[in-house]
Amino acid sequence: MAVDLSMPVLVVDDYSTMIRIIRNLLKQLGFENID
C-alpha cells in the first residue's frame, strides 16, 4: 500500500498516551512530527 508522506495528519484524542502511541506509529511509517 502506497502512503503519501506529504499528506497532513491530525491526531486528536482525550488521552495523551494514545496520542503518543499514534505519533510513534506515524513516525515509524515515515511521517514528520510537526506540533
mmCIF file of C-alpha atoms in Angstrom:
data_model
loop_
_atom_site.group_PDB
_atom_site.id
_atom_site.type_symbol
_atom_site.label_atom_id
_atom_site.label_comp_id
_atom_site.label_asym_id
_atom_site.label_seq_id
_atom_site.Cartn_x
_atom_site.Cartn_y
_atom_site.Cartn_z
ATOM 1 C CA MET A 1 0.000 0.000 0.000
ATOM 2 C CA ALA A 2 1.442 3.361 -1.039
ATOM 3 C CA VAL A 3 1.428 6.093 1.573
ATOM 4 C CA ASP A 4 1.658 9.786 0.691
ATOM 5 C CA LEU A 5 4.011 11.100 3.386
ATOM 6 C CA SER A 6 3.247 14.707 2.422
ATOM 7 C CA MET A 7 -0.401 14.233 3.425
ATOM 8 C CA PRO A 8 -1.253 16.125 6.628
ATOM 9 C CA VAL A 9 -2.486 14.005 9.529
ATOM 10 C CA LEU A 10 -4.290 15.435 12.552
ATOM 11 C CA VAL A 11 -4.262 13.276 15.677
ATOM 12 C CA VAL A 12 -6.858 14.178 18.308
ATOM 13 C CA ASP A 13 -7.617 12.133 21.412
ATOM 14 C CA ASP A 14 -8.559 12.740 25.032
ATOM 15 C CA TYR A 15 -5.696 10.590 26.281
ATOM 16 C CA SER A 16 -2.095 11.763 25.884
ATOM 17 C CA THR A 17 -0.894 8.151 25.970
ATOM 18 C CA MET A 18 -2.958 7.295 22.890
ATOM 19 C CA ILE A 19 -1.681 10.391 21.074
ATOM 20 C CA ARG A 20 1.898 9.361 21.865
ATOM 21 C CA ILE A 21 1.289 5.834 20.552
ATOM 22 C CA ILE A 22 -0.249 7.081 17.293
ATOM 23 C CA ARG A 23 2.512 9.679 16.821
ATOM 24 C CA ASN A 24 5.150 6.968 17.250
ATOM 25 C CA LEU A 25 3.397 4.724 14.724
ATOM 26 C CA LEU A 26 3.195 7.566 12.200
ATOM 27 C CA LYS A 27 6.878 8.341 12.774
ATOM 28 C CA GLN A 28 7.762 4.695 12.070
ATOM 29 C CA LEU A 29 5.848 4.971 8.790
ATOM 30 C CA GLY A 30 7.966 7.991 7.846
ATOM 31 C CA PHE A 31 5.744 10.940 8.702
ATOM 32 C CA GLU A 32 7.315 14.082 10.172
ATOM 33 C CA ASN A 33 6.210 15.353 13.557
ATOM 34 C CA ILE A 34 5.134 18.988 13.499
ATOM 35 C CA ASP A 35 3.464 20.298 16.648
#
